[in-house]
Coordinates of C-alpha atoms and ligand atoms in Angstrom, one line a residue:
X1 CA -76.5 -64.4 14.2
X2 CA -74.3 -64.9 17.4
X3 CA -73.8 -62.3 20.0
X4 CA -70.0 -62.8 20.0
X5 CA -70.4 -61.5 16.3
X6 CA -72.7 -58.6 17.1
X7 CA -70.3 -57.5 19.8
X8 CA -67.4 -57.9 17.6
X9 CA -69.3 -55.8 15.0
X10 CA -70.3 -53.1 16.9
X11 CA -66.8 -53.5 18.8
X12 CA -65.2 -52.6 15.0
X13 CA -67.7 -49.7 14.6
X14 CA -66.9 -48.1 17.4
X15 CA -63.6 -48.5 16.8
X16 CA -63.6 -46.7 13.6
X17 CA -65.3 -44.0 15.0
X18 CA -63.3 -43.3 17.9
X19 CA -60.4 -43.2 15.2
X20 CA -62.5 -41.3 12.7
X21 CA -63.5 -38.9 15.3
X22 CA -59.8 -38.8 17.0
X23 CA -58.8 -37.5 13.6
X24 CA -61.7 -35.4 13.6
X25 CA -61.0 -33.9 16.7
X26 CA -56.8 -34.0 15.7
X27 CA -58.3 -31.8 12.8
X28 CA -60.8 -29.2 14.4
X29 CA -59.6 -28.6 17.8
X30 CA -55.9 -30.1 18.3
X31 CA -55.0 -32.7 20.7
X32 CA -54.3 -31.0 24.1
X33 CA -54.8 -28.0 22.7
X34 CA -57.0 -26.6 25.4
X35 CA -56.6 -26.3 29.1
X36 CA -59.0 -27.6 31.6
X37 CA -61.9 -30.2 31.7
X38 CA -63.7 -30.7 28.5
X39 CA -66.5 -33.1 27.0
X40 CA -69.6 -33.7 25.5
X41 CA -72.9 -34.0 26.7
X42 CA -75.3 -36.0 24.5
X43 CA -79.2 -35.7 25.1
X44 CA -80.4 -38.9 22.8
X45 CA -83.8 -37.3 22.3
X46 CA -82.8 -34.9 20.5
X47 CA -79.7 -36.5 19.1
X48 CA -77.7 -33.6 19.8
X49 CA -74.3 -33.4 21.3
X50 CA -71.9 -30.3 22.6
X51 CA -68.4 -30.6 23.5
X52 CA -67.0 -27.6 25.6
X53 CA -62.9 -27.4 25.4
X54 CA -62.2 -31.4 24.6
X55 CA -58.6 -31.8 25.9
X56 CA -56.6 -34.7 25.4
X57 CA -58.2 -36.4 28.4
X58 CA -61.2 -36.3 28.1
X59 CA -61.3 -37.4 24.3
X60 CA -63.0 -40.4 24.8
X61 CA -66.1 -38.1 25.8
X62 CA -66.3 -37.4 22.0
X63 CA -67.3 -41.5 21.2
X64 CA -71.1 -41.1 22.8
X65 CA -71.7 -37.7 20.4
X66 CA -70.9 -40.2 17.7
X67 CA -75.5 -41.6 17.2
X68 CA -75.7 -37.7 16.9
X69 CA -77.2 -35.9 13.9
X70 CA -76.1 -32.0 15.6
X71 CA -72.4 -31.8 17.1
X72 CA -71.3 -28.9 18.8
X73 CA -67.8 -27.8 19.5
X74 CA -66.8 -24.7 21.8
X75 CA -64.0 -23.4 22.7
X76 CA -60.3 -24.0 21.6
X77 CA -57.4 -22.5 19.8
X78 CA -56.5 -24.2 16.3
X79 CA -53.5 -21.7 15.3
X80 CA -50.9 -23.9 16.5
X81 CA -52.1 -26.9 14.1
X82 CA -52.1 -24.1 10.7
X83 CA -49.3 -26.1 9.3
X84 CA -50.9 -29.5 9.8
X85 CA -51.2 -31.8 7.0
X86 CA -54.1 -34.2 6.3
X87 CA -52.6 -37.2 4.6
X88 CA -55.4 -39.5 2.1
X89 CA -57.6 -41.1 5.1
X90 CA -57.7 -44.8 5.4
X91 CA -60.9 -46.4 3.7
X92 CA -61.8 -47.9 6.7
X93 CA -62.0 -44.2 7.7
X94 CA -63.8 -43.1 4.9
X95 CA -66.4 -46.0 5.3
X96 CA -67.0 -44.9 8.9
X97 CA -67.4 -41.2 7.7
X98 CA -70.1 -41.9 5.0
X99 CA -72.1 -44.0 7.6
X100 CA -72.2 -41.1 10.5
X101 CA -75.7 -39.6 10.8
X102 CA -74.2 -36.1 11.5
X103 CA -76.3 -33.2 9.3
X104 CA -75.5 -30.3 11.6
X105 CA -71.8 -28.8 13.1
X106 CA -71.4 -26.2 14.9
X107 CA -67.9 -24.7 15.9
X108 CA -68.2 -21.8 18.4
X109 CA -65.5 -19.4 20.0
X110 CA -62.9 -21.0 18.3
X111 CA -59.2 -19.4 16.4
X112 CA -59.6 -20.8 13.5
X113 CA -56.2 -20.8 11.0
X114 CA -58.1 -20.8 7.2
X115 CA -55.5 -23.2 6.2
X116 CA -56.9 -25.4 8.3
X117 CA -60.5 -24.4 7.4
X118 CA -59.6 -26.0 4.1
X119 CA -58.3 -29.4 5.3
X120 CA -61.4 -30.0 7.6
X121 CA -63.5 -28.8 4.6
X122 CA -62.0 -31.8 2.6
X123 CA -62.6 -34.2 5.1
X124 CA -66.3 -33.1 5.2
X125 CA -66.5 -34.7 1.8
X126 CA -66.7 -38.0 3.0
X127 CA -69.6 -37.2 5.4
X128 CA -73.3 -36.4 5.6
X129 CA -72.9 -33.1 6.8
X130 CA -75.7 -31.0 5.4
X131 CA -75.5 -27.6 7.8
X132 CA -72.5 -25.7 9.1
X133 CA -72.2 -23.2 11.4
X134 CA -69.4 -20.8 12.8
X135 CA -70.4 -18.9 15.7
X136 CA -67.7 -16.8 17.1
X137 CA -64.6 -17.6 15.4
X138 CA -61.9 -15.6 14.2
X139 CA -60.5 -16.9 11.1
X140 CA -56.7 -15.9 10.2
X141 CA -54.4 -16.1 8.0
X142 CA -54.7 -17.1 4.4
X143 CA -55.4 -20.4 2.4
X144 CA -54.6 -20.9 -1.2
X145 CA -58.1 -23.1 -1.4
X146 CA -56.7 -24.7 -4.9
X147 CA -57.0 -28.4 -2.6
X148 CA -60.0 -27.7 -2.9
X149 CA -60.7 -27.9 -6.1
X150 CA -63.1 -29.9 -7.9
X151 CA -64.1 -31.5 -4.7
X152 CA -67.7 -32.0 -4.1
X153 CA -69.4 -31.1 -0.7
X154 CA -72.6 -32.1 1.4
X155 CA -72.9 -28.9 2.6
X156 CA -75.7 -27.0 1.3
X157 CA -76.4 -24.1 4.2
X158 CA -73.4 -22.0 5.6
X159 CA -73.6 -19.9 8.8
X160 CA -71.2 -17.7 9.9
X161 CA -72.2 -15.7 13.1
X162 CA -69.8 -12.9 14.7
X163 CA -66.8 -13.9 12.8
X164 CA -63.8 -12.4 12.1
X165 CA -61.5 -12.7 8.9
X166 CA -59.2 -10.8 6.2
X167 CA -62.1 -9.0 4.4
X168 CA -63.3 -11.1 1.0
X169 CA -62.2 -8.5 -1.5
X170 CA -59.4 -10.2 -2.8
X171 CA -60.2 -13.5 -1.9
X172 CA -62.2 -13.8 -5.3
X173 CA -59.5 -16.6 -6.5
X174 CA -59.9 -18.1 -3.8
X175 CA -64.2 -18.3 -4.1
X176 CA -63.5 -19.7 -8.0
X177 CA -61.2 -22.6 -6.7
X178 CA -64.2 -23.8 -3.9
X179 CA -66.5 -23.1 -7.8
X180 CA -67.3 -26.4 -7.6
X181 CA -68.9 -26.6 -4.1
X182 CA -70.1 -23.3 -4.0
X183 CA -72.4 -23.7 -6.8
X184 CA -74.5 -25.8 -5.0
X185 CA -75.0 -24.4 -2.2
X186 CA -78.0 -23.3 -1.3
X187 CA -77.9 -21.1 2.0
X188 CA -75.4 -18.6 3.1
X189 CA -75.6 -16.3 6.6
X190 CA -72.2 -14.4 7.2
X191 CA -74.5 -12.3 10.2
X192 CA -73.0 -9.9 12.8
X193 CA -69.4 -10.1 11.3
X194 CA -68.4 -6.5 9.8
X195 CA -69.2 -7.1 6.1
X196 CA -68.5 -4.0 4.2
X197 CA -68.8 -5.5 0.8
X198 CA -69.5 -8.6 -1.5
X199 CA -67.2 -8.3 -4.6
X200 CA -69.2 -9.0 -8.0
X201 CA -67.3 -12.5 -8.4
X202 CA -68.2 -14.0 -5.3
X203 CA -71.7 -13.4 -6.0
X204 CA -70.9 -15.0 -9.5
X205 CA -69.7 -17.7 -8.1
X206 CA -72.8 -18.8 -5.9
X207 CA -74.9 -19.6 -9.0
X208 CA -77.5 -22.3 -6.7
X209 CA -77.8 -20.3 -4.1
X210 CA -81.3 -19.2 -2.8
X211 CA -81.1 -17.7 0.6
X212 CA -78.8 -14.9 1.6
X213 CA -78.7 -13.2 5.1
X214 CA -76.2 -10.3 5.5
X215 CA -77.9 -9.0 8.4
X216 CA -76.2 -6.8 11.0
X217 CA -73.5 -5.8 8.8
X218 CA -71.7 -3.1 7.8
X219 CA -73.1 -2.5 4.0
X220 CA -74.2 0.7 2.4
X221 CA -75.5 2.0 -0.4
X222 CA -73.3 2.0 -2.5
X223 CA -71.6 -1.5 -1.7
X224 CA -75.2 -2.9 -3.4
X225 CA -74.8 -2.3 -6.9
X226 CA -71.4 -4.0 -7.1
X227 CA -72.7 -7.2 -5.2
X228 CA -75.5 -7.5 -7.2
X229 CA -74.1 -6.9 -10.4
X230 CA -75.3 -8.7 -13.9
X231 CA -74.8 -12.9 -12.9
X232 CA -74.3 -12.4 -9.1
X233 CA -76.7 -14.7 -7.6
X234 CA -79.2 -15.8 -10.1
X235 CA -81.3 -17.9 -8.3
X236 CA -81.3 -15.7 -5.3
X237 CA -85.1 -15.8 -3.8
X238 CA -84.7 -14.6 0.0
X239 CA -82.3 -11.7 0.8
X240 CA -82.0 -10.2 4.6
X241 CA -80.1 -7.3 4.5
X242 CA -81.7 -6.2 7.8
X243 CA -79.7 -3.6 10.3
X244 CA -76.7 -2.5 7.8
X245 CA -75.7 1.2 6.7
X246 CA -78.4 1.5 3.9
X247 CA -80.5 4.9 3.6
X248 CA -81.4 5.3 0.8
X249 CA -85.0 3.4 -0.9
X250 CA -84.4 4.1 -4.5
X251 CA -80.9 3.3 -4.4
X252 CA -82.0 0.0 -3.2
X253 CA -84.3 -0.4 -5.2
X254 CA -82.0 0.3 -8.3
X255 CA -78.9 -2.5 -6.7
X256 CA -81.6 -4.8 -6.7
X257 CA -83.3 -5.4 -9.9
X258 CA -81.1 -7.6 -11.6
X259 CA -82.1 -10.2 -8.8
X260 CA -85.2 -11.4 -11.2
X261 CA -86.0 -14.5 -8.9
X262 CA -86.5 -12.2 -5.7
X263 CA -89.4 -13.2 -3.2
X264 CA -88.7 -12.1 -0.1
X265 CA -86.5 -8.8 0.7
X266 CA -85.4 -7.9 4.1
X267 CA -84.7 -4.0 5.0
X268 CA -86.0 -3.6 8.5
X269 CA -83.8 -1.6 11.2
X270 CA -81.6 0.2 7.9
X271 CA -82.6 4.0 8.2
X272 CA -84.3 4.7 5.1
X273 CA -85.3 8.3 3.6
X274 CA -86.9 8.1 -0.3
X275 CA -83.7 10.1 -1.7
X276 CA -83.8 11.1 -5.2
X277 CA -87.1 10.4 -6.9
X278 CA -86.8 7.4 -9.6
X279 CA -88.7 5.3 -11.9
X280 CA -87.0 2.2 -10.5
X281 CA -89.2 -1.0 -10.4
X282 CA -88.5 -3.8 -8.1
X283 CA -88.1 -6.9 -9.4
X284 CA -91.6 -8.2 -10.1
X285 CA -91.1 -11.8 -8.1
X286 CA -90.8 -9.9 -4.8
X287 CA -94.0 -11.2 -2.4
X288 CA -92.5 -10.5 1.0
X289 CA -91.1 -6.9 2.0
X290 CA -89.9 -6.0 5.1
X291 CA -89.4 -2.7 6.1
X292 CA -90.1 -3.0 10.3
X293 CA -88.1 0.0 12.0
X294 CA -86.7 2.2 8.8
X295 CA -87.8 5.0 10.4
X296 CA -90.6 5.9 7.8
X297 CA -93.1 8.8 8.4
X298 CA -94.6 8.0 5.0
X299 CA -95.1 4.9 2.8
X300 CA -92.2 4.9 0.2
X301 CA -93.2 4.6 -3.5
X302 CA -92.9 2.7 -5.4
X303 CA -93.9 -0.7 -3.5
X304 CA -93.4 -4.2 -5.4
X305 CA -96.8 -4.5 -7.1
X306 CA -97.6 -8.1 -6.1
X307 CA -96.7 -8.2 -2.8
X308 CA -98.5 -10.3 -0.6
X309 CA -96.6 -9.6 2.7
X310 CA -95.8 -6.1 4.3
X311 CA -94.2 -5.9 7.1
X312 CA -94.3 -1.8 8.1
X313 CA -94.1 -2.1 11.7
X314 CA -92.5 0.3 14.3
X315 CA -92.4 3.0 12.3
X316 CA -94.2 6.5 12.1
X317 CA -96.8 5.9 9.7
X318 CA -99.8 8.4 10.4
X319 CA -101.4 7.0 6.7
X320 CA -101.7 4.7 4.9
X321 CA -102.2 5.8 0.8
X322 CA -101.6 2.3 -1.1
X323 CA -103.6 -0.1 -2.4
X324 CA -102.2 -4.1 -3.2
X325 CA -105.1 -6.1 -4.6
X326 CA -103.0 -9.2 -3.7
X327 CA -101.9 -7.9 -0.7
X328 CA -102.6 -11.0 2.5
X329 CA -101.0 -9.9 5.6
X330 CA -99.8 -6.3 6.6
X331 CA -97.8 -5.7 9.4
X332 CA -98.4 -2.2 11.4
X333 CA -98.1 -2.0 14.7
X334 CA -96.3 0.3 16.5
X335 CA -97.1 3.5 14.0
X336 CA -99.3 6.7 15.1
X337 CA -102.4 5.5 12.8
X338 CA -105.7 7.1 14.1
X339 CA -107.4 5.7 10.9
X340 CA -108.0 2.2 10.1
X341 CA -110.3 3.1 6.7
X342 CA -107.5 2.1 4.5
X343 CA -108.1 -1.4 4.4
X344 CA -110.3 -1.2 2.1
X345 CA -107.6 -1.0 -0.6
X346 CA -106.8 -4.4 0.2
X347 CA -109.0 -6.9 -0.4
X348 CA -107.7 -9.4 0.1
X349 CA -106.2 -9.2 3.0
X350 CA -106.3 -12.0 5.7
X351 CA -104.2 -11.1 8.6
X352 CA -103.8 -7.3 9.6
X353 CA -101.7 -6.1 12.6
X354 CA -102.6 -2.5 14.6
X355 CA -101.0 -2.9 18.0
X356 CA -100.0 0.3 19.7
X357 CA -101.3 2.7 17.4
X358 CA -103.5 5.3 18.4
X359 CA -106.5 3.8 16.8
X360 CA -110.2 5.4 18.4
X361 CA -112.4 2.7 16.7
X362 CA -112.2 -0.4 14.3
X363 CA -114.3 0.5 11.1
X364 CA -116.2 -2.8 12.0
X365 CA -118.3 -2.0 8.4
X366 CA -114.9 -1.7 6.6
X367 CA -113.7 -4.7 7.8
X368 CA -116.4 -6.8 7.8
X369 CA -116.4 -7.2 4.0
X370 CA -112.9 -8.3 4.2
X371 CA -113.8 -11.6 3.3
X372 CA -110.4 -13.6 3.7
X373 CA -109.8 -11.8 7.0
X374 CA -109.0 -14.3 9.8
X375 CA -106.6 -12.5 12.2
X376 CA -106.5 -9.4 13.2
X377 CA -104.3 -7.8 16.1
X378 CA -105.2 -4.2 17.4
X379 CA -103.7 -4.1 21.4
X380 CA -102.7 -1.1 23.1
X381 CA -105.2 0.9 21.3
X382 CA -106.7 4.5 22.8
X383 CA -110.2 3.1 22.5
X384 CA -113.4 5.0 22.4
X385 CA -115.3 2.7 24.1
X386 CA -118.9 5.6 22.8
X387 CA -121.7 2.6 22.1
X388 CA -121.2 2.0 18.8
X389 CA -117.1 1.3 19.3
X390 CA -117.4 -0.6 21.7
X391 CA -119.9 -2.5 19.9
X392 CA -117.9 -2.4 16.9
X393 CA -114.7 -4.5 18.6
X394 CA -117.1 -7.0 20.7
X395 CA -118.4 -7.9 16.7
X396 CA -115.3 -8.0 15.1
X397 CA -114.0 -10.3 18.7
X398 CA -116.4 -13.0 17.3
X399 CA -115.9 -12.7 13.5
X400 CA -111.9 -13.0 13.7
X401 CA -109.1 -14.5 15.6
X402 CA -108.3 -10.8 17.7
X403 CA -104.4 -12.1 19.1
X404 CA -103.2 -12.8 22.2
X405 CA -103.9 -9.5 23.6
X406 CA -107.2 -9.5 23.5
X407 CA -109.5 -9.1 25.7
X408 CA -107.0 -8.1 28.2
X409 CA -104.9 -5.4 26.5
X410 CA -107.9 -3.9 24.7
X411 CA -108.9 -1.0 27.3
X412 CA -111.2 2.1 26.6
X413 CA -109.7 5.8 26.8
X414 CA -112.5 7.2 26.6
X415 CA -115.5 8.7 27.4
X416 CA -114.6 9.4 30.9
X417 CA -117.1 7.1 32.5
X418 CA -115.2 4.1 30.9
X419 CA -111.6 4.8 31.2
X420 CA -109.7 1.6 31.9
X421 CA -112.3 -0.6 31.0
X422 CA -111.8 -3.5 29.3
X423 CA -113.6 -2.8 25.8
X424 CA -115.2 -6.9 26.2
X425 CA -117.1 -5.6 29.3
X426 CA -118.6 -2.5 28.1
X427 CA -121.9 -2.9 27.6
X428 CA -123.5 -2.9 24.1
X429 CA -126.8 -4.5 24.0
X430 CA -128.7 -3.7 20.5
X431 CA -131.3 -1.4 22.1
X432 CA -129.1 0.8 24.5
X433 CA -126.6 1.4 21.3
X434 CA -127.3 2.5 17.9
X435 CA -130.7 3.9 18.4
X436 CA -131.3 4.6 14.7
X437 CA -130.3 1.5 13.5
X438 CA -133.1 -0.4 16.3
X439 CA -135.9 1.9 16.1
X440 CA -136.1 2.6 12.2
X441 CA -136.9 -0.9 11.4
X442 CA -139.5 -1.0 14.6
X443 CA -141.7 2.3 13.3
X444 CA -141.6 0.6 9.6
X445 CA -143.5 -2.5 11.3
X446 CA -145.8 -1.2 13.4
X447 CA -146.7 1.4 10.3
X448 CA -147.5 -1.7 7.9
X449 CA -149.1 -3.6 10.9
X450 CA -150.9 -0.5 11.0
X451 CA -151.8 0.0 7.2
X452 CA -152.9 -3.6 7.3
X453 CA -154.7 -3.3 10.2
X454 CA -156.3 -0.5 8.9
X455 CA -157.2 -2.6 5.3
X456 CA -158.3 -5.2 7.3
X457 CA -160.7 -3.2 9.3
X458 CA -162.1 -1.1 6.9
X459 CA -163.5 2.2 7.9
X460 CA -165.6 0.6 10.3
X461 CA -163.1 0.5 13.5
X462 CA -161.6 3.9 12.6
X463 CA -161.1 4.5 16.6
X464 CA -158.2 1.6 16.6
X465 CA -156.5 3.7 13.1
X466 CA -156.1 6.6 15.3
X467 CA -154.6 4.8 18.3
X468 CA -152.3 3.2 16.1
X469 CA -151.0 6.5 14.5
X470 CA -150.3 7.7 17.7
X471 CA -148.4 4.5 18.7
X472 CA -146.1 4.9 16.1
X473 CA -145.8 8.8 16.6
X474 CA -145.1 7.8 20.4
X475 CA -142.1 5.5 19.7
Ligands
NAG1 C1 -82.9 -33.4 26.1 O1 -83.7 -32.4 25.5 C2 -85.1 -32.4 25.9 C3 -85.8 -31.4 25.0 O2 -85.2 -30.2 24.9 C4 -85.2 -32.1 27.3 O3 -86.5 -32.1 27.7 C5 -84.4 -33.1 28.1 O4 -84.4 -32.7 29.5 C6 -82.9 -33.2 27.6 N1 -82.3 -34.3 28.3 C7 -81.1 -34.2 28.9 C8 -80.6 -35.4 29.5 O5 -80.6 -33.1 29.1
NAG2 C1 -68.3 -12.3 19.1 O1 -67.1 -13.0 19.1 C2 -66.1 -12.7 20.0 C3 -64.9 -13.5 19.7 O2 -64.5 -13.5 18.4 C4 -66.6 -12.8 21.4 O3 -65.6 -12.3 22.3 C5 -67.9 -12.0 21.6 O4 -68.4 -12.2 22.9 C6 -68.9 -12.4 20.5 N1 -70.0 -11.6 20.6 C7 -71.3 -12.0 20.7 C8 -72.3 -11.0 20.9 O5 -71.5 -13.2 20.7
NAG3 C1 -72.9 1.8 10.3 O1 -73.9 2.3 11.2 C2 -73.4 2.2 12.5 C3 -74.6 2.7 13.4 O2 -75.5 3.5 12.8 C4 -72.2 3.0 12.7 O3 -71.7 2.9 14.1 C5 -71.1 2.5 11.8 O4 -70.0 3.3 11.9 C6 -71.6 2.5 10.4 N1 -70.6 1.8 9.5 C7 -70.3 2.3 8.4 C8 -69.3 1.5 7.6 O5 -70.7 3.3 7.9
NAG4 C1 -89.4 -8.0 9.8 O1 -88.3 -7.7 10.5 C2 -88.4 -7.6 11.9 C3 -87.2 -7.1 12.5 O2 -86.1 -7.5 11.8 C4 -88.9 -9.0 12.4 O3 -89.0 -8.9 13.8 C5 -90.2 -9.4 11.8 O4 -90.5 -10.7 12.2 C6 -90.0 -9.4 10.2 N1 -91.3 -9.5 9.6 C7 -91.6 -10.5 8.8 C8 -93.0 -10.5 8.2 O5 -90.8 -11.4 8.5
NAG5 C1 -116.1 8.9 20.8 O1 -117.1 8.5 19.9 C2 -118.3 9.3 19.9 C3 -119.3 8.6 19.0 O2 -118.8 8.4 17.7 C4 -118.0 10.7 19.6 O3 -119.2 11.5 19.7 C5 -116.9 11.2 20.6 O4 -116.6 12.6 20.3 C6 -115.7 10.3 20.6 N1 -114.8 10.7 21.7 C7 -113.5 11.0 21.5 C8 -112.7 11.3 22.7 O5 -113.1 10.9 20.3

């Protein structure tokens, strides 16, 4: 192969990609659209390229992002180009497009016109775009979608972060014209942005999809049950509805149980109170719950049965009454536990948090039996650092994996002779601690040595038997 035909190749292939990207760029940010000095920086490691305000100028920056497999673009103002028109692409274009190695886009602080958001959606069609992410955008205006239609997409995880747009309720014909796209998709995140509500037919129309974050929204109670009404997400498996307007548990609960495929539910940071007793289940699947700063003083009832991760953190937990046999890893620091003895109700765990509690002493018998336990955290704890507690944490230091904190954030409270010591240097030999527990077995040895010394000897020595009763006596 000659150089002057390499050169000439590669020569084409850029060439096709500066005009496939000139269109791209044509299409998602508008030529001169934005003032100022703009372009792209591209680290090759990581094959990731960002573009701050491209102008017209500096276009040409664009051409290094194009080895990239993560593109971002910031900055810009795409109302003016709402009208535009995106004829049929060349198939020189197309060609270029399918060989890209792009997966991820980002678009960040942009106006975004959502008759344009449907042009630039068709024109992902031809790529290998897999994620895409709007960060910051306000999207106005409406699009008829119908374009759209029947047009398969690459895209299988959605991201909007801190967007703006019409609210969805009424955009439901829009959602069944996208149908065929949507239905494959497999993540959606519309965080931070306001939502209010999710119309029954939008959740119809998402029939593949298996992760959904709403977090840091606007939903309450009572926009639940319409959102997950009878066909909304079927395959659904992870749901985040963390830090929205929910309160109450049951009502929750109730919303929730048509989601039969559920695994992993989010609720942490909503202000939960139980509310109106009820017999509602939750859906049986469910093996990660969440509910880290709901402002519980009690554990709410009832709890998925086969859970296997509970996250109850930063709460005001003072008990703990429950018992999960499959339970593997709870989550409780940050509460106002005193008593750990709970943990006996799962036994299976394998990784138990307790930071910042106020915890005197780790039931080191309790937890010893705890045969799967590998990792347990306990920091910031009031320690009494009497003999056996002490002794009790040093144990449990060398059976488990004790965190990050430990040994330094492990201190003793109390007694008063070993305030702010570190519980590791406290000492704890076997004879100055449990004295019971050393002596007991000592007396039972010197009495058999005795007995058999005494057999042994006969009647004859019966000086020595009397010594030895008073040795043992003495001890
Ligand atoms: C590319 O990213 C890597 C990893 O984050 C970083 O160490 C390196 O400095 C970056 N290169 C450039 C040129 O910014
Ligand atoms: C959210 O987006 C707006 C623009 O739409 C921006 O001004 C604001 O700084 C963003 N907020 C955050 C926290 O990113
Ligand atoms: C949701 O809660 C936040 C903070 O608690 C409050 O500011 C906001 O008004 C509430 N929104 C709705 C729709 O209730
Ligand atoms: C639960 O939610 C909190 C706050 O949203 C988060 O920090 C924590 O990592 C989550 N826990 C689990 C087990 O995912
Ligand atoms: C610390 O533990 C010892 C031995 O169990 C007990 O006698 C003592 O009252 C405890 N001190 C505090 C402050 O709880």
């Amino acid at each position: 192969m000659s150089s002057s035909y390499v050169g000439r190749g590669s020569r084409d292939y850029l060439e096709a990609g500066l005009i496939a990207m000139n269109a791209a760029i044509l299409l998602l940010l508008g030529l001169g659209l934005v003032e100022g000095e703009g372009r792209c920086f591209f680290n090759r490691t990581e094959e990731h390229c960002v573009c701050h305000s491209l102008s017209q100028e500096s276009l040409s920056s664009i051409i290094q992002c194009l080895p990239a497999s993560v593109v971002e673009f910031w900055g810009g103002d795409l109302e003016r180009y709402a009208a535009l028109t995106i004829s049929d692409l060349q198939p020189s274009v197309i060609d270029m497009l399918e060989t890209l190695n792009i997966r991820k886009l980002v678009f960040g602080d942009l106006l975004v016109p959502e008759v344009l958001l449907a042009q630039v959606l068709k024109f992902f069609s031809y790529t290998q775009v897999q994620e895409l992410v709007f960060e910051s955008c306000n999207f106005v205006g409406r699009s008829n979608w119908t374009e759209m239609a029947g047009q398969n997409l690459p895209i299988l995880n959605l991201r909007f972060h801190n967007v703006t747009s019409a609210p969805l309720t009424g955009h439901e014909q829009g959602f069944s014209s996208l149908s065929g796209w949507l239905e494959t998709l497999q993540e959606l995140a519309v965080t931070s942005s306001h939502v209010t509500a999710l119309p029954c037919a939008i959740g119809r129309v998402f029939r593949g999809l298996r992760s959904l974050d709403v977090a840091q929204n606007s939903l309450r109670d009572e926009s639940l049950m319409p959102a997950f009404c009878e066909g909304a997400f079927p395959q659904l498996q992870l749901l985040s509805l963390q830090r929205n307007n929910l309160t109450s548990y049951h009502s929750v609960c109730e919303s929730l149980q048509l989601l039969h495929e559920l695994q992993h539910l989010d609720l942490s940071e909503n202000k939960l109170i139980a509310g109106l007793a009820s017999s509602c289940q939750w859906p049986m699947s469910l093996r990660v719950f969440n509910l880290s700063g709901t402002g519980l003083d009690e554990v709410l009832t009832p709890l998925p049965p086969n859970l296997e991760v509970l996250d109850m953190s930063c709460n005001h937990l003072r008990t703990l009454d429950i018992s999960l046999a499959s339970l593997k890893m709870l989550f409780l620091s940050q509460n106002m536990l005193r008593d750990v003895s709970f943990v006996r109700n799962f036994p299976r765990l394998e990784i138990l948090h307790l930071d910042y509690n106020l915890i005197p002493e780790l039931p080191w018998d309790e937890l010893r039996i705890l045969g799967h336990l590998r990792d347990v955290t306990a920091a910031g704890n009031p320690y009494n650092c009497s003999c056996s507690g002490a002794a009790g944490i040093q144990m449990l230091a060398g059976m488990v994996h004790l965190g990050p904190g430990w040994p330094r954030d492990y201190v003793c409270h109390s007694p008063p002779r070993y305030q702010g010591v570190l519980v590791k240097d406290v000492p704890v030999s076997v004879l100055q601690c449990n004295s019971a527990a050393v002596i007991t077995p000592i007396c039972v040895i010197l009495a058999l040595l005795c007995v058999a010394g005494a057999v042994y000897l006969a009647q004859s020595r019966s000086g020595l038997f009397q010594a030895c009763r008073r040795a043992v006596k003495g001890s």
